[in-house]
Amino acid sequence: DGGITQSPKYLFRKEGQNVTLSCEQNLNHDAMYWYRQDPGQGLRLIYYSQIVNDFQKGDIAEGYSVSREKKESFPLTVTSAQKNPTAFYLCASSARRSLGAQYGYTFGSGTRLTVV
Amino acid sequence: AQSVTQLDSQVPVFEEAPVELRCNYSSSVSVYLFWYVQYPNQGLQLLLKYLSGSTLVKGINGFEAEFNKSQTSFHLRKPSVHISDTAEYFCAVSFFGNEKLTFGTGTRLTIIP
């Protein structure tokens, strides 16, 4: 079955440590997105990519980095510069970038990151 | 400015009662409208979407929504809720010419047995 796989489901990070969250899709979607979810704040866009080897900052990109070397993969690195990284992270993809988001997004099941 | 607002952060409803979750948007261009549901510790699942045509849209799990252009609203309704409907619901809007979805802050629906 096609879908988006996020791993790991739970991740613990020590202070000052970088961690990478994995996002893989087999839907042949062009665009991929990373969101951060905090209680009561909805979803906030971190980064998005419409095509391989290209990506744009979202609303809260500081302290995060991404790469898009393959169409199927869009990993997110939470760097030590992110002061409050504890949150639920969601990856999503959409089919037709040039026609806007009219097809909606398909979401992964999320990664819960906790700083210890 | 383009934005989307969910007016209620929490909605408690008795089981088998009807429910309406409100969503309003602000835009000077055409929009596509979506409702998503999120169960605890899971990703978001598409409930329904409005792209064009009939303003009454039916989705999964017995939910429906009505697009009202004059009131810039897209409220979600279900005539009789079940305990399994307990979840967080997100309204999302895509503004014509923009490839990204803008999400509301979510409404937590709690079903009271």
PDB file of N, CA and C in Angstrom, chain A residues 17-112:
ATOM      1  N   GLN A  17      22.421  18.218  21.115  1.00  0.00           N
ATOM      2  CA  GLN A  17      22.586  17.118  20.146  1.00  0.00           C
ATOM      3  C   GLN A  17      21.722  17.360  18.913  1.00  0.00           C
ATOM      4  N   ASN A  18      22.254  17.027  17.743  1.00  0.00           N
ATOM      5  CA  ASN A  18      21.439  17.044  16.525  1.00  0.00           C
ATOM      6  C   ASN A  18      20.760  15.689  16.350  1.00  0.00           C
ATOM      7  N   VAL A  19      19.523  15.716  15.851  1.00  0.00           N
ATOM      8  CA  VAL A  19      18.837  14.467  15.532  1.00  0.00           C
ATOM      9  C   VAL A  19      18.154  14.605  14.180  1.00  0.00           C
ATOM     10  N   THR A  20      18.011  13.475  13.487  1.00  0.00           N
ATOM     11  CA  THR A  20      17.377  13.471  12.165  1.00  0.00           C
ATOM     12  C   THR A  20      16.142  12.596  12.182  1.00  0.00           C
ATOM     13  N   LEU A  21      15.048  13.178  11.687  1.00  0.00           N
ATOM     14  CA  LEU A  21      13.780  12.466  11.572  1.00  0.00           C
ATOM     15  C   LEU A  21      13.615  12.027  10.114  1.00  0.00           C
ATOM     16  N   SER A  22      13.205  10.792   9.933  1.00  0.00           N
ATOM     17  CA  SER A  22      13.089  10.242   8.591  1.00  0.00           C
ATOM     18  C   SER A  22      11.661  10.357   8.075  1.00  0.00           C
ATOM     19  N   CYS A  23      11.529  10.638   6.776  1.00  0.00           N
ATOM     20  CA  CYS A  23      10.239  10.667   6.099  1.00  0.00           C
ATOM     21  C   CYS A  23      10.421  10.084   4.699  1.00  0.00           C
ATOM     22  N   GLU A  24       9.707   8.996   4.419  1.00  0.00           N
ATOM     23  CA  GLU A  24       9.793   8.330   3.125  1.00  0.00           C
ATOM     24  C   GLU A  24       8.382   8.129   2.577  1.00  0.00           C
ATOM     25  N   GLN A  25       8.202   8.427   1.268  1.00  0.00           N
ATOM     26  CA  GLN A  25       6.898   8.214   0.645  1.00  0.00           C
ATOM     27  C   GLN A  25       7.042   7.391  -0.632  1.00  0.00           C
ATOM     28  N   ASN A  26       6.052   6.531  -0.873  1.00  0.00           N
ATOM     29  CA  ASN A  26       6.030   5.741  -2.103  1.00  0.00           C
ATOM     30  C   ASN A  26       4.782   6.048  -2.929  1.00  0.00           C
ATOM     31  N   LEU A  27       4.339   7.297  -2.854  1.00  0.00           N
ATOM     32  CA  LEU A  27       3.142   7.760  -3.556  1.00  0.00           C
ATOM     33  C   LEU A  27       3.481   8.461  -4.866  1.00  0.00           C
ATOM     34  N   ASN A  28       4.771   8.609  -5.149  1.00  0.00           N
ATOM     35  CA  ASN A  28       5.232   9.348  -6.329  1.00  0.00           C
ATOM     36  C   ASN A  28       4.764  10.815  -6.300  1.00  0.00           C
ATOM     37  N   HIS A  29       4.650  11.357  -5.098  1.00  0.00           N
ATOM     38  CA  HIS A  29       4.246  12.749  -4.947  1.00  0.00           C
ATOM     39  C   HIS A  29       5.423  13.682  -5.178  1.00  0.00           C
ATOM     40  N   ASP A  30       5.125  14.839  -5.778  1.00  0.00           N
ATOM     41  CA  ASP A  30       6.179  15.814  -6.039  1.00  0.00           C
ATOM     42  C   ASP A  30       6.575  16.590  -4.783  1.00  0.00           C
ATOM     43  N   ALA A  31       5.576  17.063  -4.049  1.00  0.00           N
ATOM     44  CA  ALA A  31       5.834  17.986  -2.938  1.00  0.00           C
ATOM     45  C   ALA A  31       5.820  17.273  -1.596  1.00  0.00           C
ATOM     46  N   MET A  32       6.697  17.712  -0.707  1.00  0.00           N
ATOM     47  CA  MET A  32       6.744  17.168   0.643  1.00  0.00           C
ATOM     48  C   MET A  32       6.885  18.315   1.636  1.00  0.00           C
ATOM     49  N   TYR A  33       6.386  18.082   2.851  1.00  0.00           N
ATOM     50  CA  TYR A  33       6.291  19.134   3.854  1.00  0.00           C
ATOM     51  C   TYR A  33       6.665  18.590   5.223  1.00  0.00           C
ATOM     52  N   TRP A  34       7.186  19.460   6.077  1.00  0.00           N
ATOM     53  CA  TRP A  34       7.386  19.145   7.490  1.00  0.00           C
ATOM     54  C   TRP A  34       6.634  20.166   8.334  1.00  0.00           C
ATOM     55  N   TYR A  35       5.853  19.629   9.294  1.00  0.00           N
ATOM     56  CA  TYR A  35       5.114  20.455  10.235  1.00  0.00           C
ATOM     57  C   TYR A  35       5.521  20.116  11.654  1.00  0.00           C
ATOM     58  N   ARG A  36       5.407  21.120  12.500  1.00  0.00           N
ATOM     59  CA  ARG A  36       5.573  20.922  13.935  1.00  0.00           C
ATOM     60  C   ARG A  36       4.216  21.168  14.582  1.00  0.00           C
ATOM     61  N   GLN A  37       3.848  20.286  15.522  1.00  0.00           N
ATOM     62  CA  GLN A  37       2.571  20.423  16.219  1.00  0.00           C
ATOM     63  C   GLN A  37       2.812  20.542  17.715  1.00  0.00           C
ATOM     64  N   ASP A  38       2.315  21.614  18.305  1.00  0.00           N
ATOM     65  CA  ASP A  38       2.326  21.818  19.739  1.00  0.00           C
ATOM     66  C   ASP A  38       0.886  21.980  20.210  1.00  0.00           C
ATOM     67  N   PRO A  39       0.598  21.570  21.432  1.00  0.00           N
ATOM     68  CA  PRO A  39      -0.795  21.660  21.936  1.00  0.00           C
ATOM     69  C   PRO A  39      -1.357  23.067  21.798  1.00  0.00           C
ATOM     70  N   GLY A  40      -2.537  23.185  21.237  1.00  0.00           N
ATOM     71  CA  GLY A  40      -3.222  24.467  21.127  1.00  0.00           C
ATOM     72  C   GLY A  40      -2.701  25.388  20.035  1.00  0.00           C
ATOM     73  N   GLN A  41      -1.691  24.964  19.293  1.00  0.00           N
ATOM     74  CA  GLN A  41      -1.118  25.835  18.257  1.00  0.00           C
ATOM     75  C   GLN A  41      -1.321  25.307  16.854  1.00  0.00           C
ATOM     76  N   GLY A  42      -1.977  24.214  16.696  1.00  0.00           N
ATOM     77  CA  GLY A  42      -2.206  23.684  15.365  1.00  0.00           C
ATOM     78  C   GLY A  42      -0.915  23.207  14.724  1.00  0.00           C
ATOM     79  N   LEU A  43      -0.865  23.273  13.395  1.00  0.00           N
ATOM     80  CA  LEU A  43       0.304  22.820  12.649  1.00  0.00           C
ATOM     81  C   LEU A  43       1.064  24.038  12.120  1.00  0.00           C
ATOM     82  N   ARG A  44       2.355  24.040  12.356  1.00  0.00           N
ATOM     83  CA  ARG A  44       3.183  25.131  11.853  1.00  0.00           C
ATOM     84  C   ARG A  44       4.203  24.574  10.874  1.00  0.00           C
ATOM     85  N   LEU A  45       4.315  25.211   9.715  1.00  0.00           N
ATOM     86  CA  LEU A  45       5.150  24.723   8.629  1.00  0.00           C
ATOM     87  C   LEU A  45       6.625  25.044   8.895  1.00  0.00           C
ATOM     88  N   ILE A  46       7.470  24.015   8.799  1.00  0.00           N
ATOM     89  CA  ILE A  46       8.905  24.185   9.034  1.00  0.00           C
ATOM     90  C   ILE A  46       9.634  24.379   7.692  1.00  0.00           C
ATOM     91  N   TYR A  47       9.527  23.409   6.821  1.00  0.00           N
ATOM     92  CA  TYR A  47      10.132  23.443   5.487  1.00  0.00           C
ATOM     93  C   TYR A  47       9.217  22.713   4.514  1.00  0.00           C
ATOM     94  N   TYR A  48       9.364  23.058   3.235  1.00  0.00           N
ATOM     95  CA  TYR A  48       8.682  22.285   2.206  1.00  0.00           C
ATOM     96  C   TYR A  48       9.543  22.217   0.958  1.00  0.00           C
ATOM     97  N   SER A  49       9.249  21.193   0.143  1.00  0.00           N
ATOM     98  CA  SER A  49      10.017  20.960  -1.075  1.00  0.00           C
ATOM     99  C   SER A  49       9.059  20.584  -2.196  1.00  0.00           C
ATOM    100  N   GLN A  50       9.182  21.264  -3.319  1.00  0.00           N
ATOM    101  CA  GLN A  50       8.301  20.983  -4.450  1.00  0.00           C
ATOM    102  C   GLN A  50       8.964  20.088  -5.481  1.00  0.00           C
ATOM    103  N   ILE A  51      10.289  19.950  -5.396  1.00  0.00           N
ATOM    104  CA  ILE A  51      11.015  19.194  -6.396  1.00  0.00           C
ATOM    105  C   ILE A  51      12.341  18.767  -5.795  1.00  0.00           C
ATOM    106  N   VAL A  52      12.910  17.714  -6.350  1.00  0.00           N
ATOM    107  CA  VAL A  52      14.196  17.218  -5.861  1.00  0.00           C
ATOM    108  C   VAL A  52      15.259  18.314  -5.933  1.00  0.00           C
ATOM    109  N   ASN A  53      16.106  18.340  -4.892  1.00  0.00           N
ATOM    110  CA  ASN A  53      17.221  19.284  -4.787  1.00  0.00           C
ATOM    111  C   ASN A  53      16.778  20.737  -4.634  1.00  0.00           C
ATOM    112  N   ASP A  54      15.540  20.942  -4.200  1.00  0.00           N
ATOM    113  CA  ASP A  54      15.053  22.294  -3.948  1.00  0.00           C
ATOM    114  C   ASP A  54      14.105  22.278  -2.757  1.00  0.00           C
ATOM    115  N   PHE A  55      14.217  23.270  -1.863  1.00  0.00           N
ATOM    116  CA  PHE A  55      13.305  23.354  -0.728  1.00  0.00           C
ATOM    117  C   PHE A  55      13.252  24.814  -0.270  1.00  0.00           C
ATOM    118  N   GLN A  56      12.184  25.139   0.448  1.00  0.00           N
ATOM    119  CA  GLN A  56      11.949  26.498   0.925  1.00  0.00           C
ATOM    120  C   GLN A  56      11.639  26.486   2.413  1.00  0.00           C
ATOM    121  N   LYS A  57      11.996  27.572   3.073  1.00  0.00           N
ATOM    122  CA  LYS A  57      11.675  27.732   4.476  1.00  0.00           C
ATOM    123  C   LYS A  57      10.190  27.989   4.650  1.00  0.00           C
ATOM    124  N   GLY A  58       9.659  27.446   5.735  1.00  0.00           N
ATOM    125  CA  GLY A  58       8.303  27.736   6.125  1.00  0.00           C
ATOM    126  C   GLY A  58       8.282  28.838   7.169  1.00  0.00           C
ATOM    127  N   ASP A  59       7.316  28.775   8.068  1.00  0.00           N
ATOM    128  CA  ASP A  59       7.127  29.840   9.048  1.00  0.00           C
ATOM    129  C   ASP A  59       8.083  29.758  10.243  1.00  0.00           C
ATOM    130  N   ILE A  60       8.600  28.551  10.527  1.00  0.00           N
ATOM    131  CA  ILE A  60       9.424  28.386  11.728  1.00  0.00           C
ATOM    132  C   ILE A  60      10.671  27.569  11.420  1.00  0.00           C
ATOM    133  N   ALA A  61      11.447  27.958  10.413  1.00  0.00           N
ATOM    134  CA  ALA A  61      12.574  27.163   9.943  1.00  0.00           C
ATOM    135  C   ALA A  61      13.822  27.257  10.840  1.00  0.00           C
ATOM    136  N   GLU A  62      13.907  28.257  11.683  1.00  0.00           N
ATOM    137  CA  GLU A  62      15.124  28.444  12.480  1.00  0.00           C
ATOM    138  C   GLU A  62      15.399  27.248  13.370  1.00  0.00           C
ATOM    139  N   GLY A  63      16.645  26.728  13.297  1.00  0.00           N
ATOM    140  CA  GLY A  63      17.019  25.587  14.119  1.00  0.00           C
ATOM    141  C   GLY A  63      16.757  24.241  13.462  1.00  0.00           C
ATOM    142  N   TYR A  64      16.267  24.276  12.231  1.00  0.00           N
ATOM    143  CA  TYR A  64      15.991  23.049  11.480  1.00  0.00           C
ATOM    144  C   TYR A  64      16.720  23.078  10.143  1.00  0.00           C
ATOM    145  N   SER A  65      16.990  21.895   9.583  1.00  0.00           N
ATOM    146  CA  SER A  65      17.516  21.801   8.229  1.00  0.00           C
ATOM    147  C   SER A  65      16.923  20.579   7.542  1.00  0.00           C
ATOM    148  N   VAL A  66      16.885  20.620   6.203  1.00  0.00           N
ATOM    149  CA  VAL A  66      16.317  19.513   5.427  1.00  0.00           C
ATOM    150  C   VAL A  66      17.191  19.260   4.209  1.00  0.00           C
ATOM    151  N   SER A  67      16.920  18.136   3.543  1.00  0.00           N
ATOM    152  CA  SER A  67      17.516  17.837   2.248  1.00  0.00           C
ATOM    153  C   SER A  67      16.474  17.114   1.410  1.00  0.00           C
ATOM    154  N   ARG A  68      16.625  17.165   0.090  1.00  0.00           N
ATOM    155  CA  ARG A  68      15.722  16.447  -0.808  1.00  0.00           C
ATOM    156  C   ARG A  68      16.551  15.911  -1.962  1.00  0.00           C
ATOM    157  N   GLU A  69      17.295  14.873  -1.676  1.00  0.00           N
ATOM    158  CA  GLU A  69      18.177  14.269  -2.676  1.00  0.00           C
ATOM    159  C   GLU A  69      17.437  13.264  -3.542  1.00  0.00           C
ATOM    160  N   LYS A  70      16.360  12.725  -3.029  1.00  0.00           N
ATOM    161  CA  LYS A  70      15.533  11.776  -3.775  1.00  0.00           C
ATOM    162  C   LYS A  70      14.075  12.189  -3.663  1.00  0.00           C
ATOM    163  N   LYS A  71      13.304  11.874  -4.667  1.00  0.00           N
ATOM    164  CA  LYS A  71      11.889  12.244  -4.657  1.00  0.00           C
ATOM    165  C   LYS A  71      11.169  11.613  -3.480  1.00  0.00           C
ATOM    166  N   GLU A  72      11.586  10.415  -3.082  1.00  0.00           N
ATOM    167  CA  GLU A  72      10.876   9.666  -2.058  1.00  0.00           C
ATOM    168  C   GLU A  72      11.197  10.105  -0.632  1.00  0.00           C
ATOM    169  N   SER A  73      12.281  10.844  -0.446  1.00  0.00           N
ATOM    170  CA  SER A  73      12.791  11.069   0.900  1.00  0.00           C
ATOM    171  C   SER A  73      12.953  12.549   1.220  1.00  0.00           C
ATOM    172  N   PHE A  74      12.593  12.925   2.450  1.00  0.00           N
ATOM    173  CA  PHE A  74      12.680  14.331   2.877  1.00  0.00           C
ATOM    174  C   PHE A  74      13.017  14.366   4.366  1.00  0.00           C
ATOM    175  N   PRO A  75      14.247  14.051   4.748  1.00  0.00           N
ATOM    176  CA  PRO A  75      14.614  14.014   6.159  1.00  0.00           C
ATOM    177  C   PRO A  75      14.726  15.407   6.781  1.00  0.00           C
ATOM    178  N   LEU A  76      14.373  15.495   8.042  1.00  0.00           N
ATOM    179  CA  LEU A  76      14.432  16.739   8.813  1.00  0.00           C
ATOM    180  C   LEU A  76      15.461  16.582   9.933  1.00  0.00           C
ATOM    181  N   THR A  77      16.408  17.506  10.011  1.00  0.00           N
ATOM    182  CA  THR A  77      17.372  17.518  11.104  1.00  0.00           C
ATOM    183  C   THR A  77      17.020  18.636  12.077  1.00  0.00           C
ATOM    184  N   VAL A  78      16.872  18.264  13.334  1.00  0.00           N
ATOM    185  CA  VAL A  78      16.642  19.234  14.400  1.00  0.00           C
ATOM    186  C   VAL A  78      18.002  19.515  15.011  1.00  0.00           C
ATOM    187  N   THR A  79      18.490  20.725  14.850  1.00  0.00           N
ATOM    188  CA  THR A  79      19.838  21.043  15.297  1.00  0.00           C
ATOM    189  C   THR A  79      19.838  21.557  16.736  1.00  0.00           C
ATOM    190  N   SER A  80      21.025  21.683  17.291  1.00  0.00           N
ATOM    191  CA  SER A  80      21.161  22.189  18.662  1.00  0.00           C
ATOM    192  C   SER A  80      20.736  23.654  18.761  1.00  0.00           C
ATOM    193  N   ALA A  81      20.594  24.324  17.611  1.00  0.00           N
ATOM    194  CA  ALA A  81      20.158  25.728  17.617  1.00  0.00           C
ATOM    195  C   ALA A  81      18.663  25.871  17.879  1.00  0.00           C
ATOM    196  N   GLN A  82      17.934  24.782  17.797  1.00  0.00           N
ATOM    197  CA  GLN A  82      16.499  24.817  18.081  1.00  0.00           C
ATOM    198  C   GLN A  82      16.338  24.736  19.586  1.00  0.00           C
ATOM    199  N   LYS A  83      15.885  25.822  20.202  1.00  0.00           N
ATOM    200  CA  LYS A  83      15.901  25.939  21.664  1.00  0.00           C
ATOM    201  C   LYS A  83      14.801  25.148  22.353  1.00  0.00           C
ATOM    202  N   ASN A  84      13.720  24.902  21.675  1.00  0.00           N
ATOM    203  CA  ASN A  84      12.598  24.189  22.283  1.00  0.00           C
ATOM    204  C   ASN A  84      12.092  23.121  21.324  1.00  0.00           C
ATOM    205  N   PRO A  85      12.827  22.047  21.129  1.00  0.00           N
ATOM    206  CA  PRO A  85      12.472  21.084  20.089  1.00  0.00           C
ATOM    207  C   PRO A  85      11.417  20.053  20.483  1.00  0.00           C
ATOM    208  N   THR A  86      11.070  19.979  21.744  1.00  0.00           N
ATOM    209  CA  THR A  86      10.088  18.984  22.167  1.00  0.00           C
ATOM    210  C   THR A  86       8.748  19.271  21.511  1.00  0.00           C
ATOM    211  N   ALA A  87       8.288  18.345  20.657  1.00  0.00           N
ATOM    212  CA  ALA A  87       7.047  18.533  19.908  1.00  0.00           C
ATOM    213  C   ALA A  87       6.744  17.257  19.138  1.00  0.00           C
ATOM    214  N   PHE A  88       5.602  17.284  18.466  1.00  0.00           N
ATOM    215  CA  PHE A  88       5.181  16.207  17.569  1.00  0.00           C
ATOM    216  C   PHE A  88       5.438  16.694  16.149  1.00  0.00           C
ATOM    217  N   TYR A  89       6.181  15.919  15.359  1.00  0.00           N
ATOM    218  CA  TYR A  89       6.556  16.342  14.017  1.00  0.00           C
ATOM    219  C   TYR A  89       5.829  15.490  12.980  1.00  0.00           C
ATOM    220  N   LEU A  90       5.235  16.167  12.032  1.00  0.00           N
ATOM    221  CA  LEU A  90       4.463  15.498  10.993  1.00  0.00           C
ATOM    222  C   LEU A  90       5.046  15.794   9.620  1.00  0.00           C
ATOM    223  N   CYS A  91       5.158  14.749   8.811  1.00  0.00           N
ATOM    224  CA  CYS A  91       5.586  14.869   7.424  1.00  0.00           C
ATOM    225  C   CYS A  91       4.364  14.654   6.536  1.00  0.00           C
ATOM    226  N   ALA A  92       4.305  15.369   5.428  1.00  0.00           N
ATOM    227  CA  ALA A  92       3.169  15.235   4.514  1.00  0.00           C
ATOM    228  C   ALA A  92       3.655  15.346   3.081  1.00  0.00           C
ATOM    229  N   SER A  93       2.822  14.903   2.153  1.00  0.00           N
ATOM    230  CA  SER A  93       3.144  15.048   0.739  1.00  0.00           C
ATOM    231  C   SER A  93       1.886  15.370  -0.042  1.00  0.00           C
ATOM    232  N   SER A  94       2.078  15.959  -1.225  1.00  0.00           N
ATOM    233  CA  SER A  94       0.942  16.248  -2.102  1.00  0.00           C
ATOM    234  C   SER A  94       1.358  15.984  -3.538  1.00  0.00           C
ATOM    235  N   ALA A  95       0.340  15.706  -4.369  1.00  0.00           N
ATOM    236  CA  ALA A  95       0.604  15.138  -5.679  1.00  0.00           C
ATOM    237  C   ALA A  95       1.049  16.139  -6.736  1.00  0.00           C
ATOM    238  N   ARG A  96       0.329  17.250  -6.863  1.00  0.00           N
ATOM    239  CA  ARG A  96       0.515  18.092  -8.035  1.00  0.00           C
ATOM    240  C   ARG A  96       0.904  19.493  -7.621  1.00  0.00           C
ATOM    241  N   ARG A  97       2.143  19.775  -7.521  1.00  0.00           N
ATOM    242  CA  ARG A  97       2.592  21.059  -7.001  1.00  0.00           C
ATOM    243  C   ARG A  97       2.117  22.211  -7.854  1.00  0.00           C
ATOM    244  N   SER A  98       2.055  22.024  -9.140  1.00  0.00           N
ATOM    245  CA  SER A  98       1.738  23.150 -10.011  1.00  0.00           C
ATOM    246  C   SER A  98       0.278  23.532  -9.964  1.00  0.00           C
ATOM    247  N   LEU A  99      -0.563  22.684  -9.421  1.00  0.00           N
ATOM    248  CA  LEU A  99      -1.988  22.991  -9.365  1.00  0.00           C
ATOM    249  C   LEU A  99      -2.413  23.353  -7.957  1.00  0.00           C
ATOM    250  N   GLY A 100      -1.465  23.680  -7.132  1.00  0.00           N
ATOM    251  CA  GLY A 100      -1.814  24.024  -5.769  1.00  0.00           C
ATOM    252  C   GLY A 100      -2.138  22.792  -4.958  1.00  0.00           C
ATOM    253  N   ALA A 101      -2.676  22.988  -3.809  1.00  0.00           N
ATOM    254  CA  ALA A 101      -2.901  21.865  -2.893  1.00  0.00           C
ATOM    255  C   ALA A 101      -4.309  21.304  -3.039  1.00  0.00           C
ATOM    256  N   GLN A 102      -4.892  21.346  -4.226  1.00  0.00           N
ATOM    257  CA  GLN A 102      -6.287  20.947  -4.357  1.00  0.00           C
ATOM    258  C   GLN A 102      -6.509  19.471  -4.105  1.00  0.00           C
ATOM    259  N   TYR A 103      -5.447  18.673  -4.164  1.00  0.00           N
ATOM    260  CA  TYR A 103      -5.628  17.255  -3.879  1.00  0.00           C
ATOM    261  C   TYR A 103      -5.460  16.951  -2.400  1.00  0.00           C
ATOM    262  N   GLY A 104      -5.127  17.945  -1.618  1.00  0.00           N
ATOM    263  CA  GLY A 104      -4.926  17.728  -0.203  1.00  0.00           C
ATOM    264  C   GLY A 104      -3.587  17.090   0.063  1.00  0.00           C
ATOM    265  N   TYR A 105      -3.311  16.882   1.306  1.00  0.00           N
ATOM    266  CA  TYR A 105      -2.065  16.283   1.725  1.00  0.00           C
ATOM    267  C   TYR A 105      -2.305  14.870   2.258  1.00  0.00           C
ATOM    268  N   THR A 106      -1.287  14.019   2.115  1.00  0.00           N
ATOM    269  CA  THR A 106      -1.245  12.733   2.801  1.00  0.00           C
ATOM    270  C   THR A 106      -0.209  12.857   3.908  1.00  0.00           C
ATOM    271  N   PHE A 107      -0.588  12.453   5.115  1.00  0.00           N
ATOM    272  CA  PHE A 107       0.289  12.610   6.271  1.00  0.00           C
ATOM    273  C   PHE A 107       0.885  11.283   6.718  1.00  0.00           C
ATOM    274  N   GLY A 108       2.097  11.370   7.294  1.00  0.00           N
ATOM    275  CA  GLY A 108       2.658  10.252   8.011  1.00  0.00           C
ATOM    276  C   GLY A 108       2.068  10.181   9.414  1.00  0.00           C
ATOM    277  N   SER A 109       2.496   9.196  10.190  1.00  0.00           N
ATOM    278  CA  SER A 109       1.937   8.990  11.524  1.00  0.00           C
ATOM    279  C   SER A 109       2.675   9.766  12.604  1.00  0.00           C
ATOM    280  N   GLY A 110       3.729  10.482  12.228  1.00  0.00           N
ATOM    281  CA  GLY A 110       4.368  11.409  13.146  1.00  0.00           C
ATOM    282  C   GLY A 110       5.529  10.830  13.940  1.00  0.00           C
ATOM    283  N   THR A 111       6.378  11.728  14.415  1.00  0.00           N
ATOM    284  CA  THR A 111       7.480  11.403  15.336  1.00  0.00           C
ATOM    285  C   THR A 111       7.375  12.338  16.532  1.00  0.00           C
ATOM    286  N   ARG A 112       7.352  11.750  17.723  1.00  0.00           N
ATOM    287  CA  ARG A 112       7.315  12.574  18.942  1.00  0.00           C
ATOM    288  C   ARG A 112       8.743  12.704  19.464  1.00  0.00           C
TER     289      ARG A 112
END
